């Protein structure tokens, strides 16, 4: 594999080139952290079966010069092990294990309350064919209509903010979960909050929240990679 080979990330997209997948954002920041050049290919929900012969049901998918990897943590493990001479995503074996914990924490404690806030906004930012797929799949998952799932109440926003308390308390001690600089644990949580930022106008974070300050630092990383995203 040469340094100049093409590296392609298949990236979930909605209308107006909104790239909103929390898992794809994890990988984009991981690639930037490693200093690896990459291209993104926009893929709508209904276009995933057309990627690489339909081998995978979800994105992100990374094609690293012919080496194909799917799933965000599998991709970041691959990047760490393959490009070990570049800045570490984990800072050692303990950081790799910690990223797995933060991944599960983000999915179980943050995604669940957030999805109720953003679900209709995501639907409204998809092309018609994807809207039909999204409505059908999410209503089957929740056994409710999107209208019944949606909850933009202040109580729901407060539930998300309360779930962020471990991050908030940590930010009183250091600028990133990784310490003085970001690591994969930061990118796991950032991806989740970026998902909400891109899809919904609801203000999830209060401006005086230390988590807001941390999120702003993450948005500025790598020449503002996260901040340049098309948002709601």
mmCIF file with all atom_site columns, C-alpha atoms in Angstrom:
data_model
loop_
_atom_site.group_PDB
_atom_site.id
_atom_site.type_symbol
_atom_site.label_atom_id
_atom_site.label_alt_id
_atom_site.label_comp_id
_atom_site.label_asym_id
_atom_site.label_entity_id
_atom_site.label_seq_id
_atom_site.pdbx_PDB_ins_code
_atom_site.Cartn_x
_atom_site.Cartn_y
_atom_site.Cartn_z
_atom_site.occupancy
_atom_site.B_iso_or_equiv
_atom_site.pdbx_formal_charge
_atom_site.auth_seq_id
_atom_site.auth_comp_id
_atom_site.auth_asym_id
_atom_site.auth_atom_id
_atom_site.pdbx_PDB_model_num
ATOM 1   C CA . UNK A 1 1   ? 0.000   0.000  0.000  1.00 0.00 ? 1   UNK A CA 1
ATOM 2   C CA . UNK A 1 2   ? 1.512   3.356  -1.032 1.00 0.00 ? 2   UNK A CA 1
ATOM 3   C CA . UNK A 1 3   ? 1.182   6.687  0.688  1.00 0.00 ? 3   UNK A CA 1
ATOM 4   C CA . UNK A 1 4   ? -0.545  8.116  -2.414 1.00 0.00 ? 4   UNK A CA 1
ATOM 5   C CA . UNK A 1 5   ? -3.317  5.552  -2.797 1.00 0.00 ? 5   UNK A CA 1
ATOM 6   C CA . UNK A 1 6   ? -6.947  6.668  -2.803 1.00 0.00 ? 6   UNK A CA 1
ATOM 7   C CA . UNK A 1 7   ? -8.766  6.453  0.519  1.00 0.00 ? 7   UNK A CA 1
ATOM 8   C CA . UNK A 1 8   ? -12.565 6.690  0.329  1.00 0.00 ? 8   UNK A CA 1
ATOM 9   C CA . UNK A 1 9   ? -15.071 6.964  3.151  1.00 0.00 ? 9   UNK A CA 1
ATOM 10  C CA . UNK A 1 10  ? -18.679 6.146  2.268  1.00 0.00 ? 10  UNK A CA 1
ATOM 11  C CA . UNK A 1 11  ? -20.619 8.738  4.220  1.00 0.00 ? 11  UNK A CA 1
ATOM 12  C CA . UNK A 1 12  ? -24.361 8.864  4.964  1.00 0.00 ? 12  UNK A CA 1
ATOM 13  C CA . UNK A 1 13  ? -26.062 11.891 3.416  1.00 0.00 ? 13  UNK A CA 1
ATOM 14  C CA . UNK A 1 14  ? -29.370 13.704 3.270  1.00 0.00 ? 14  UNK A CA 1
ATOM 15  C CA . UNK A 1 15  ? -30.596 16.626 1.212  1.00 0.00 ? 15  UNK A CA 1
ATOM 16  C CA . UNK A 1 16  ? -28.292 19.581 0.663  1.00 0.00 ? 16  UNK A CA 1
ATOM 17  C CA . UNK A 1 17  ? -25.227 17.400 1.239  1.00 0.00 ? 17  UNK A CA 1
ATOM 18  C CA . UNK A 1 18  ? -25.981 16.994 4.952  1.00 0.00 ? 18  UNK A CA 1
ATOM 19  C CA . UNK A 1 19  ? -23.578 14.374 6.314  1.00 0.00 ? 19  UNK A CA 1
ATOM 20  C CA . UNK A 1 20  ? -25.202 13.465 9.599  1.00 0.00 ? 20  UNK A CA 1
ATOM 21  C CA . UNK A 1 21  ? -24.177 9.962  10.686 1.00 0.00 ? 21  UNK A CA 1
ATOM 22  C CA . UNK A 1 22  ? -22.617 10.038 14.172 1.00 0.00 ? 22  UNK A CA 1
ATOM 23  C CA . UNK A 1 23  ? -20.513 7.015  13.266 1.00 0.00 ? 23  UNK A CA 1
ATOM 24  C CA . UNK A 1 24  ? -19.206 8.549  10.040 1.00 0.00 ? 24  UNK A CA 1
ATOM 25  C CA . UNK A 1 25  ? -18.202 11.666 11.972 1.00 0.00 ? 25  UNK A CA 1
ATOM 26  C CA . UNK A 1 26  ? -16.187 9.533  14.356 1.00 0.00 ? 26  UNK A CA 1
ATOM 27  C CA . UNK A 1 27  ? -14.233 8.137  11.436 1.00 0.00 ? 27  UNK A CA 1
ATOM 28  C CA . UNK A 1 28  ? -13.709 11.501 9.741  1.00 0.00 ? 28  UNK A CA 1
ATOM 29  C CA . UNK A 1 29  ? -12.128 12.931 12.867 1.00 0.00 ? 29  UNK A CA 1
ATOM 30  C CA . UNK A 1 30  ? -10.083 9.763  13.339 1.00 0.00 ? 30  UNK A CA 1
ATOM 31  C CA . UNK A 1 31  ? -8.706  10.043 9.794  1.00 0.00 ? 31  UNK A CA 1
ATOM 32  C CA . UNK A 1 32  ? -7.892  13.709 10.358 1.00 0.00 ? 32  UNK A CA 1
ATOM 33  C CA . UNK A 1 33  ? -6.265  12.847 13.707 1.00 0.00 ? 33  UNK A CA 1
ATOM 34  C CA . UNK A 1 34  ? -4.009  10.406 11.876 1.00 0.00 ? 34  UNK A CA 1
ATOM 35  C CA . UNK A 1 35  ? -3.241  13.008 9.209  1.00 0.00 ? 35  UNK A CA 1
ATOM 36  C CA . UNK A 1 36  ? -4.596  10.732 6.473  1.00 0.00 ? 36  UNK A CA 1
ATOM 37  C CA . UNK A 1 37  ? -6.016  12.257 3.306  1.00 0.00 ? 37  UNK A CA 1
ATOM 38  C CA . UNK A 1 38  ? -9.414  10.909 2.288  1.00 0.00 ? 38  UNK A CA 1
ATOM 39  C CA . UNK A 1 39  ? -12.369 11.510 0.022  1.00 0.00 ? 39  UNK A CA 1
ATOM 40  C CA . UNK A 1 40  ? -15.980 11.078 1.036  1.00 0.00 ? 40  UNK A CA 1
ATOM 41  C CA . UNK A 1 41  ? -18.687 9.584  -1.157 1.00 0.00 ? 41  UNK A CA 1
ATOM 42  C CA . UNK A 1 42  ? -22.196 10.683 -0.227 1.00 0.00 ? 42  UNK A CA 1
ATOM 43  C CA . UNK A 1 43  ? -24.541 7.716  0.222  1.00 0.00 ? 43  UNK A CA 1
ATOM 44  C CA . UNK A 1 44  ? -28.272 8.018  1.002  1.00 0.00 ? 44  UNK A CA 1
ATOM 45  C CA . UNK A 1 45  ? -29.952 5.322  3.094  1.00 0.00 ? 45  UNK A CA 1
ATOM 46  C CA . UNK A 1 46  ? -31.414 3.678  0.006  1.00 0.00 ? 46  UNK A CA 1
ATOM 47  C CA . UNK A 1 47  ? -28.043 3.801  -1.760 1.00 0.00 ? 47  UNK A CA 1
ATOM 48  C CA . UNK A 1 48  ? -26.184 1.661  0.768  1.00 0.00 ? 48  UNK A CA 1
ATOM 49  C CA . UNK A 1 49  ? -27.095 -1.625 -1.017 1.00 0.00 ? 49  UNK A CA 1
ATOM 50  C CA . UNK A 1 50  ? -25.335 -0.261 -4.131 1.00 0.00 ? 50  UNK A CA 1
ATOM 51  C CA . UNK A 1 51  ? -22.000 0.297  -2.352 1.00 0.00 ? 51  UNK A CA 1
ATOM 52  C CA . UNK A 1 52  ? -19.325 -2.337 -2.985 1.00 0.00 ? 52  UNK A CA 1
ATOM 53  C CA . UNK A 1 53  ? -21.798 -4.902 -4.261 1.00 0.00 ? 53  UNK A CA 1
ATOM 54  C CA . UNK A 1 54  ? -24.085 -4.637 -1.254 1.00 0.00 ? 54  UNK A CA 1
ATOM 55  C CA . UNK A 1 55  ? -21.610 -6.297 1.124  1.00 0.00 ? 55  UNK A CA 1
ATOM 56  C CA . UNK A 1 56  ? -22.634 -4.087 4.050  1.00 0.00 ? 56  UNK A CA 1
ATOM 57  C CA . UNK A 1 57  ? -25.938 -2.924 5.494  1.00 0.00 ? 57  UNK A CA 1
ATOM 58  C CA . UNK A 1 58  ? -24.666 0.303  7.088  1.00 0.00 ? 58  UNK A CA 1
ATOM 59  C CA . UNK A 1 59  ? -22.048 3.015  6.722  1.00 0.00 ? 59  UNK A CA 1
ATOM 60  C CA . UNK A 1 60  ? -19.357 4.096  7.490  1.00 0.00 ? 60  UNK A CA 1
ATOM 61  C CA . UNK A 1 61  ? -17.378 1.956  5.093  1.00 0.00 ? 61  UNK A CA 1
ATOM 62  C CA . UNK A 1 62  ? -13.723 2.759  4.435  1.00 0.00 ? 62  UNK A CA 1
ATOM 63  C CA . UNK A 1 63  ? -11.963 1.701  1.247  1.00 0.00 ? 63  UNK A CA 1
ATOM 64  C CA . UNK A 1 64  ? -8.286  2.152  2.021  1.00 0.00 ? 64  UNK A CA 1
ATOM 65  C CA . UNK A 1 65  ? -6.654  1.439  -1.312 1.00 0.00 ? 65  UNK A CA 1
ATOM 66  C CA . UNK A 1 66  ? -8.612  -1.797 -1.702 1.00 0.00 ? 66  UNK A CA 1
ATOM 67  C CA . UNK A 1 67  ? -8.736  -2.795 1.968  1.00 0.00 ? 67  UNK A CA 1
ATOM 68  C CA . UNK A 1 68  ? -12.411 -2.585 2.940  1.00 0.00 ? 68  UNK A CA 1
ATOM 69  C CA . UNK A 1 69  ? -13.518 -2.080 6.551  1.00 0.00 ? 69  UNK A CA 1
ATOM 70  C CA . UNK A 1 70  ? -16.972 -1.316 7.945  1.00 0.00 ? 70  UNK A CA 1
ATOM 71  C CA . UNK A 1 71  ? -18.175 -0.222 11.412 1.00 0.00 ? 71  UNK A CA 1
ATOM 72  C CA . UNK A 1 72  ? -16.697 2.851  13.076 1.00 0.00 ? 72  UNK A CA 1
ATOM 73  C CA . UNK A 1 73  ? -14.675 1.139  15.821 1.00 0.00 ? 73  UNK A CA 1
ATOM 74  C CA . UNK A 1 74  ? -13.428 -1.559 13.451 1.00 0.00 ? 74  UNK A CA 1
ATOM 75  C CA . UNK A 1 75  ? -12.256 1.217  11.135 1.00 0.00 ? 75  UNK A CA 1
ATOM 76  C CA . UNK A 1 76  ? -10.518 3.148  13.888 1.00 0.00 ? 76  UNK A CA 1
ATOM 77  C CA . UNK A 1 77  ? -8.859  -0.011 15.202 1.00 0.00 ? 77  UNK A CA 1
ATOM 78  C CA . UNK A 1 78  ? -7.644  -0.659 11.659 1.00 0.00 ? 78  UNK A CA 1
ATOM 79  C CA . UNK A 1 79  ? -6.310  2.901  11.344 1.00 0.00 ? 79  UNK A CA 1
ATOM 80  C CA . UNK A 1 80  ? -4.499  2.636  14.683 1.00 0.00 ? 80  UNK A CA 1
ATOM 81  C CA . UNK A 1 81  ? -2.904  -0.704 13.856 1.00 0.00 ? 81  UNK A CA 1
ATOM 82  C CA . UNK A 1 82  ? -2.072  0.062  10.227 1.00 0.00 ? 82  UNK A CA 1
ATOM 83  C CA . UNK A 1 83  ? -0.774  3.597  10.700 1.00 0.00 ? 83  UNK A CA 1
ATOM 84  C CA . UNK A 1 84  ? 0.886   3.086  14.070 1.00 0.00 ? 84  UNK A CA 1
ATOM 85  C CA . UNK A 1 85  ? 3.638   5.572  13.241 1.00 0.00 ? 85  UNK A CA 1
ATOM 86  C CA . UNK A 1 86  ? 1.131   8.422  13.162 1.00 0.00 ? 86  UNK A CA 1
ATOM 87  C CA . UNK A 1 87  ? -0.556  10.101 16.175 1.00 0.00 ? 87  UNK A CA 1
ATOM 88  C CA . UNK A 1 88  ? -2.346  7.514  18.279 1.00 0.00 ? 88  UNK A CA 1
ATOM 89  C CA . UNK A 1 89  ? -6.126  7.512  18.422 1.00 0.00 ? 89  UNK A CA 1
ATOM 90  C CA . UNK A 1 90  ? -6.091  5.789  21.799 1.00 0.00 ? 90  UNK A CA 1
ATOM 91  C CA . UNK A 1 91  ? -2.858  6.710  23.563 1.00 0.00 ? 91  UNK A CA 1
ATOM 92  C CA . UNK A 1 92  ? -2.276  3.054  24.436 1.00 0.00 ? 92  UNK A CA 1
ATOM 93  C CA . UNK A 1 93  ? -4.241  -0.128 25.202 1.00 0.00 ? 93  UNK A CA 1
ATOM 94  C CA . UNK A 1 94  ? -6.094  1.515  28.087 1.00 0.00 ? 94  UNK A CA 1
ATOM 95  C CA . UNK A 1 95  ? -7.333  4.254  25.792 1.00 0.00 ? 95  UNK A CA 1
ATOM 96  C CA . UNK A 1 96  ? -8.550  1.678  23.300 1.00 0.00 ? 96  UNK A CA 1
ATOM 97  C CA . UNK A 1 97  ? -10.549 -0.035 26.026 1.00 0.00 ? 97  UNK A CA 1
ATOM 98  C CA . UNK A 1 98  ? -11.838 3.322  27.286 1.00 0.00 ? 98  UNK A CA 1
ATOM 99  C CA . UNK A 1 99  ? -13.073 4.223  23.805 1.00 0.00 ? 99  UNK A CA 1
ATOM 100 C CA . UNK A 1 100 ? -15.185 1.064  23.815 1.00 0.00 ? 100 UNK A CA 1
ATOM 101 C CA . UNK A 1 101 ? -16.767 2.111  27.088 1.00 0.00 ? 101 UNK A CA 1
ATOM 102 C CA . UNK A 1 102 ? -17.450 5.638  25.811 1.00 0.00 ? 102 UNK A CA 1
ATOM 103 C CA . UNK A 1 103 ? -18.894 4.204  22.593 1.00 0.00 ? 103 UNK A CA 1
ATOM 104 C CA . UNK A 1 104 ? -21.389 2.110  24.573 1.00 0.00 ? 104 UNK A CA 1
ATOM 105 C CA . UNK A 1 105 ? -22.149 5.015  26.921 1.00 0.00 ? 105 UNK A CA 1
ATOM 106 C CA . UNK A 1 106 ? -22.883 7.339  24.006 1.00 0.00 ? 106 UNK A CA 1
ATOM 107 C CA . UNK A 1 107 ? -25.108 4.802  22.259 1.00 0.00 ? 107 UNK A CA 1
ATOM 108 C CA . UNK A 1 108 ? -27.064 3.700  25.322 1.00 0.00 ? 108 UNK A CA 1
ATOM 109 C CA . UNK A 1 109 ? -27.275 6.947  27.303 1.00 0.00 ? 109 UNK A CA 1
ATOM 110 C CA . UNK A 1 110 ? -27.229 9.694  24.653 1.00 0.00 ? 110 UNK A CA 1
ATOM 111 C CA . UNK A 1 111 ? -28.649 8.257  21.424 1.00 0.00 ? 111 UNK A CA 1
ATOM 112 C CA . UNK A 1 112 ? -31.812 6.994  23.106 1.00 0.00 ? 112 UNK A CA 1
ATOM 113 C CA . UNK A 1 113 ? -33.056 10.375 24.396 1.00 0.00 ? 113 UNK A CA 1
ATOM 114 C CA . UNK A 1 114 ? -31.636 12.307 21.425 1.00 0.00 ? 114 UNK A CA 1
ATOM 115 C CA . UNK A 1 115 ? -33.376 10.265 18.751 1.00 0.00 ? 115 UNK A CA 1
ATOM 116 C CA . UNK A 1 116 ? -36.769 11.326 20.119 1.00 0.00 ? 116 UNK A CA 1
ATOM 117 C CA . UNK A 1 117 ? -35.745 14.957 19.548 1.00 0.00 ? 117 UNK A CA 1
ATOM 118 C CA . UNK A 1 118 ? -34.256 14.628 16.065 1.00 0.00 ? 118 UNK A CA 1
ATOM 119 C CA . UNK A 1 119 ? -36.221 11.804 14.417 1.00 0.00 ? 119 UNK A CA 1
ATOM 120 C CA . UNK A 1 120 ? -38.682 13.981 12.483 1.00 0.00 ? 120 UNK A CA 1
ATOM 121 C CA . UNK A 1 121 ? -35.943 16.453 11.580 1.00 0.00 ? 121 UNK A CA 1
ATOM 122 C CA . UNK A 1 122 ? -33.875 13.647 10.061 1.00 0.00 ? 122 UNK A CA 1
ATOM 123 C CA . UNK A 1 123 ? -36.892 12.463 8.065  1.00 0.00 ? 123 UNK A CA 1
ATOM 124 C CA . UNK A 1 124 ? -37.532 15.974 6.749  1.00 0.00 ? 124 UNK A CA 1
ATOM 125 C CA . UNK A 1 125 ? -33.939 16.303 5.547  1.00 0.00 ? 125 UNK A CA 1
ATOM 126 C CA . UNK A 1 126 ? -34.014 13.195 3.346  1.00 0.00 ? 126 UNK A CA 1
ATOM 127 C CA . UNK A 1 127 ? -34.963 12.686 -0.284 1.00 0.00 ? 127 UNK A CA 1
ATOM 128 C CA . UNK A 1 128 ? -38.470 11.210 -0.807 1.00 0.00 ? 128 UNK A CA 1
ATOM 129 C CA . UNK A 1 129 ? -37.271 7.613  -1.350 1.00 0.00 ? 129 UNK A CA 1
ATOM 130 C CA . UNK A 1 130 ? -35.187 7.813  1.812  1.00 0.00 ? 130 UNK A CA 1
ATOM 131 C CA . UNK A 1 131 ? -38.061 9.391  3.711  1.00 0.00 ? 131 UNK A CA 1
ATOM 132 C CA . UNK A 1 132 ? -40.228 6.379  2.927  1.00 0.00 ? 132 UNK A CA 1
ATOM 133 C CA . UNK A 1 133 ? -37.468 3.980  4.014  1.00 0.00 ? 133 UNK A CA 1
ATOM 134 C CA . UNK A 1 134 ? -36.713 5.954  7.169  1.00 0.00 ? 134 UNK A CA 1
ATOM 135 C CA . UNK A 1 135 ? -40.353 6.192  8.231  1.00 0.00 ? 135 UNK A CA 1
ATOM 136 C CA . UNK A 1 136 ? -40.977 2.500  7.597  1.00 0.00 ? 136 UNK A CA 1
ATOM 137 C CA . UNK A 1 137 ? -37.842 1.283  9.404  1.00 0.00 ? 137 UNK A CA 1
ATOM 138 C CA . UNK A 1 138 ? -38.080 3.611  12.416 1.00 0.00 ? 138 UNK A CA 1
ATOM 139 C CA . UNK A 1 139 ? -41.793 3.080  12.932 1.00 0.00 ? 139 UNK A CA 1
ATOM 140 C CA . UNK A 1 140 ? -41.192 -0.667 12.877 1.00 0.00 ? 140 UNK A CA 1
ATOM 141 C CA . UNK A 1 141 ? -38.376 -0.273 15.414 1.00 0.00 ? 141 UNK A CA 1
ATOM 142 C CA . UNK A 1 142 ? -40.410 1.835  17.848 1.00 0.00 ? 142 UNK A CA 1
ATOM 143 C CA . UNK A 1 143 ? -43.867 0.405  17.069 1.00 0.00 ? 143 UNK A CA 1
ATOM 144 C CA . UNK A 1 144 ? -45.053 4.010  16.825 1.00 0.00 ? 144 UNK A CA 1
ATOM 145 C CA . UNK A 1 145 ? -45.464 6.632  14.123 1.00 0.00 ? 145 UNK A CA 1
ATOM 146 C CA . UNK A 1 146 ? -42.704 9.222  13.721 1.00 0.00 ? 146 UNK A CA 1
ATOM 147 C CA . UNK A 1 147 ? -45.171 11.775 15.035 1.00 0.00 ? 147 UNK A CA 1
ATOM 148 C CA . UNK A 1 148 ? -45.634 9.705  18.204 1.00 0.00 ? 148 UNK A CA 1
ATOM 149 C CA . UNK A 1 149 ? -41.897 9.097  18.594 1.00 0.00 ? 149 UNK A CA 1
ATOM 150 C CA . UNK A 1 150 ? -40.994 12.778 18.301 1.00 0.00 ? 150 UNK A CA 1
ATOM 151 C CA . UNK A 1 151 ? -40.525 14.671 21.566 1.00 0.00 ? 151 UNK A CA 1
ATOM 152 C CA . UNK A 1 152 ? -38.933 18.115 21.477 1.00 0.00 ? 152 UNK A CA 1
ATOM 153 C CA . UNK A 1 153 ? -40.054 19.046 24.977 1.00 0.00 ? 153 UNK A CA 1
ATOM 154 C CA . UNK A 1 154 ? -37.764 20.857 27.377 1.00 0.00 ? 154 UNK A CA 1
ATOM 155 C CA . UNK A 1 155 ? -37.981 17.790 29.606 1.00 0.00 ? 155 UNK A CA 1
ATOM 156 C CA . UNK A 1 156 ? -36.484 15.687 26.818 1.00 0.00 ? 156 UNK A CA 1
ATOM 157 C CA . UNK A 1 157 ? -33.682 18.216 26.225 1.00 0.00 ? 157 UNK A CA 1
ATOM 158 C CA . UNK A 1 158 ? -33.031 18.292 29.967 1.00 0.00 ? 158 UNK A CA 1
ATOM 159 C CA . UNK A 1 159 ? -32.769 14.485 29.952 1.00 0.00 ? 159 UNK A CA 1
ATOM 160 C CA . UNK A 1 160 ? -29.999 14.673 27.347 1.00 0.00 ? 160 UNK A CA 1
ATOM 161 C CA . UNK A 1 161 ? -28.218 17.371 29.322 1.00 0.00 ? 161 UNK A CA 1
ATOM 162 C CA . UNK A 1 162 ? -28.445 15.281 32.483 1.00 0.00 ? 162 UNK A CA 1
ATOM 163 C CA . UNK A 1 163 ? -27.018 12.269 30.675 1.00 0.00 ? 163 UNK A CA 1
ATOM 164 C CA . UNK A 1 164 ? -23.976 14.393 29.785 1.00 0.00 ? 164 UNK A CA 1
ATOM 165 C CA . UNK A 1 165 ? -23.060 14.976 33.441 1.00 0.00 ? 165 UNK A CA 1
ATOM 166 C CA . UNK A 1 166 ? -20.048 12.581 33.404 1.00 0.00 ? 166 UNK A CA 1
ATOM 167 C CA . UNK A 1 167 ? -18.572 14.545 30.482 1.00 0.00 ? 167 UNK A CA 1
ATOM 168 C CA . UNK A 1 168 ? -19.444 17.843 32.152 1.00 0.00 ? 168 UNK A CA 1
ATOM 169 C CA . UNK A 1 169 ? -17.673 16.854 35.367 1.00 0.00 ? 169 UNK A CA 1
ATOM 170 C CA . UNK A 1 170 ? -14.620 15.678 33.436 1.00 0.00 ? 170 UNK A CA 1
ATOM 171 C CA . UNK A 1 171 ? -14.379 18.980 31.557 1.00 0.00 ? 171 UNK A CA 1
ATOM 172 C CA . UNK A 1 172 ? -13.850 20.693 34.923 1.00 0.00 ? 172 UNK A CA 1
ATOM 173 C CA . UNK A 1 173 ? -10.568 18.788 35.117 1.00 0.00 ? 173 UNK A CA 1
ATOM 174 C CA . UNK A 1 174 ? -9.193  18.774 31.568 1.00 0.00 ? 174 UNK A CA 1
ATOM 175 C CA . UNK A 1 175 ? -9.991  20.110 28.080 1.00 0.00 ? 175 UNK A CA 1
ATOM 176 C CA . UNK A 1 176 ? -10.703 16.747 26.421 1.00 0.00 ? 176 UNK A CA 1
ATOM 177 C CA . UNK A 1 177 ? -11.596 13.208 27.440 1.00 0.00 ? 177 UNK A CA 1
ATOM 178 C CA . UNK A 1 178 ? -8.175  12.350 26.059 1.00 0.00 ? 178 UNK A CA 1
ATOM 179 C CA . UNK A 1 179 ? -6.539  14.838 28.459 1.00 0.00 ? 179 UNK A CA 1
ATOM 180 C CA . UNK A 1 180 ? -4.756  17.836 26.983 1.00 0.00 ? 180 UNK A CA 1
ATOM 181 C CA . UNK A 1 181 ? -5.681  16.700 23.479 1.00 0.00 ? 181 UNK A CA 1
ATOM 182 C CA . UNK A 1 182 ? -8.513  14.695 21.908 1.00 0.00 ? 182 UNK A CA 1
ATOM 183 C CA . UNK A 1 183 ? -8.566  10.926 21.492 1.00 0.00 ? 183 UNK A CA 1
ATOM 184 C CA . UNK A 1 184 ? -11.105 8.473  20.128 1.00 0.00 ? 184 UNK A CA 1
ATOM 185 C CA . UNK A 1 185 ? -13.257 8.754  23.246 1.00 0.00 ? 185 UNK A CA 1
ATOM 186 C CA . UNK A 1 186 ? -13.834 12.421 22.376 1.00 0.00 ? 186 UNK A CA 1
ATOM 187 C CA . UNK A 1 187 ? -14.774 11.568 18.809 1.00 0.00 ? 187 UNK A CA 1
ATOM 188 C CA . UNK A 1 188 ? -17.333 8.997  19.970 1.00 0.00 ? 188 UNK A CA 1
ATOM 189 C CA . UNK A 1 189 ? -19.291 11.614 21.912 1.00 0.00 ? 189 UNK A CA 1
ATOM 190 C CA . UNK A 1 190 ? -18.660 14.368 19.398 1.00 0.00 ? 190 UNK A CA 1
ATOM 191 C CA . UNK A 1 191 ? -20.220 12.272 16.628 1.00 0.00 ? 191 UNK A CA 1
ATOM 192 C CA . UNK A 1 192 ? -23.427 11.942 18.626 1.00 0.00 ? 192 UNK A CA 1
ATOM 193 C CA . UNK A 1 193 ? -23.766 15.662 19.308 1.00 0.00 ? 193 UNK A CA 1
ATOM 194 C CA . UNK A 1 194 ? -22.761 16.515 15.735 1.00 0.00 ? 194 UNK A CA 1
ATOM 195 C CA . UNK A 1 195 ? -25.598 14.249 14.548 1.00 0.00 ? 195 UNK A CA 1
ATOM 196 C CA . UNK A 1 196 ? -28.049 16.444 16.446 1.00 0.00 ? 196 UNK A CA 1
ATOM 197 C CA . UNK A 1 197 ? -26.383 19.699 15.365 1.00 0.00 ? 197 UNK A CA 1
ATOM 198 C CA . UNK A 1 198 ? -26.595 18.812 11.677 1.00 0.00 ? 198 UNK A CA 1
ATOM 199 C CA . UNK A 1 199 ? -30.140 17.472 11.659 1.00 0.00 ? 199 UNK A CA 1
ATOM 200 C CA . UNK A 1 200 ? -32.107 19.572 14.144 1.00 0.00 ? 200 UNK A CA 1
ATOM 201 C CA . UNK A 1 201 ? -32.478 23.242 15.109 1.00 0.00 ? 201 UNK A CA 1
ATOM 202 C CA . UNK A 1 202 ? -33.088 22.289 18.755 1.00 0.00 ? 202 UNK A CA 1
ATOM 203 C CA . UNK A 1 203 ? -30.349 23.666 21.027 1.00 0.00 ? 203 UNK A CA 1
ATOM 204 C CA . UNK A 1 204 ? -29.155 20.587 22.890 1.00 0.00 ? 204 UNK A CA 1
ATOM 205 C CA . UNK A 1 205 ? -26.400 22.350 24.835 1.00 0.00 ? 205 UNK A CA 1
ATOM 206 C CA . UNK A 1 206 ? -26.745 25.552 26.859 1.00 0.00 ? 206 UNK A CA 1
ATOM 207 C CA . UNK A 1 207 ? -24.063 28.091 25.969 1.00 0.00 ? 207 UNK A CA 1
ATOM 208 C CA . UNK A 1 208 ? -22.767 28.245 29.556 1.00 0.00 ? 208 UNK A CA 1
ATOM 209 C CA . UNK A 1 209 ? -22.397 24.453 29.748 1.00 0.00 ? 209 UNK A CA 1
ATOM 210 C CA . UNK A 1 210 ? -18.793 23.177 29.941 1.00 0.00 ? 210 UNK A CA 1
ATOM 211 C CA . UNK A 1 211 ? -19.879 20.494 27.458 1.00 0.00 ? 211 UNK A CA 1
ATOM 212 C CA . UNK A 1 212 ? -20.731 23.290 25.016 1.00 0.00 ? 212 UNK A CA 1
ATOM 213 C CA . UNK A 1 213 ? -17.190 24.669 25.367 1.00 0.00 ? 213 UNK A CA 1
ATOM 214 C CA . UNK A 1 214 ? -15.758 21.170 24.812 1.00 0.00 ? 214 UNK A CA 1
ATOM 215 C CA . UNK A 1 215 ? -17.973 20.696 21.739 1.00 0.00 ? 215 UNK A CA 1
ATOM 216 C CA . UNK A 1 216 ? -16.803 24.036 20.331 1.00 0.00 ? 216 UNK A CA 1
ATOM 217 C CA . UNK A 1 217 ? -13.190 22.907 20.766 1.00 0.00 ? 217 UNK A CA 1
ATOM 218 C CA . UNK A 1 218 ? -14.002 19.714 18.885 1.00 0.00 ? 218 UNK A CA 1
ATOM 219 C CA . UNK A 1 219 ? -15.708 21.638 16.076 1.00 0.00 ? 219 UNK A CA 1
ATOM 220 C CA . UNK A 1 220 ? -12.504 23.645 15.596 1.00 0.00 ? 220 UNK A CA 1
ATOM 221 C CA . UNK A 1 221 ? -10.240 20.588 15.352 1.00 0.00 ? 221 UNK A CA 1
ATOM 222 C CA . UNK A 1 222 ? -8.453  19.891 12.066 1.00 0.00 ? 222 UNK A CA 1
ATOM 223 C CA . UNK A 1 223 ? -9.082  23.302 10.511 1.00 0.00 ? 223 UNK A CA 1
ATOM 224 C CA . UNK A 1 224 ? -12.721 23.289 11.544 1.00 0.00 ? 224 UNK A CA 1
ATOM 225 C CA . UNK A 1 225 ? -13.613 19.964 9.939  1.00 0.00 ? 225 UNK A CA 1
ATOM 226 C CA . UNK A 1 226 ? -16.756 19.589 12.052 1.00 0.00 ? 226 UNK A CA 1
ATOM 227 C CA . UNK A 1 227 ? -17.747 23.238 11.916 1.00 0.00 ? 227 UNK A CA 1
ATOM 228 C CA . UNK A 1 228 ? -17.779 23.286 8.103  1.00 0.00 ? 228 UNK A CA 1
ATOM 229 C CA . UNK A 1 229 ? -20.576 20.704 7.942  1.00 0.00 ? 229 UNK A CA 1
ATOM 230 C CA . UNK A 1 230 ? -23.928 21.689 6.447  1.00 0.00 ? 230 UNK A CA 1
ATOM 231 C CA . UNK A 1 231 ? -26.328 22.038 9.371  1.00 0.00 ? 231 UNK A CA 1
ATOM 232 C CA . UNK A 1 232 ? -30.060 22.274 9.964  1.00 0.00 ? 232 UNK A CA 1
#
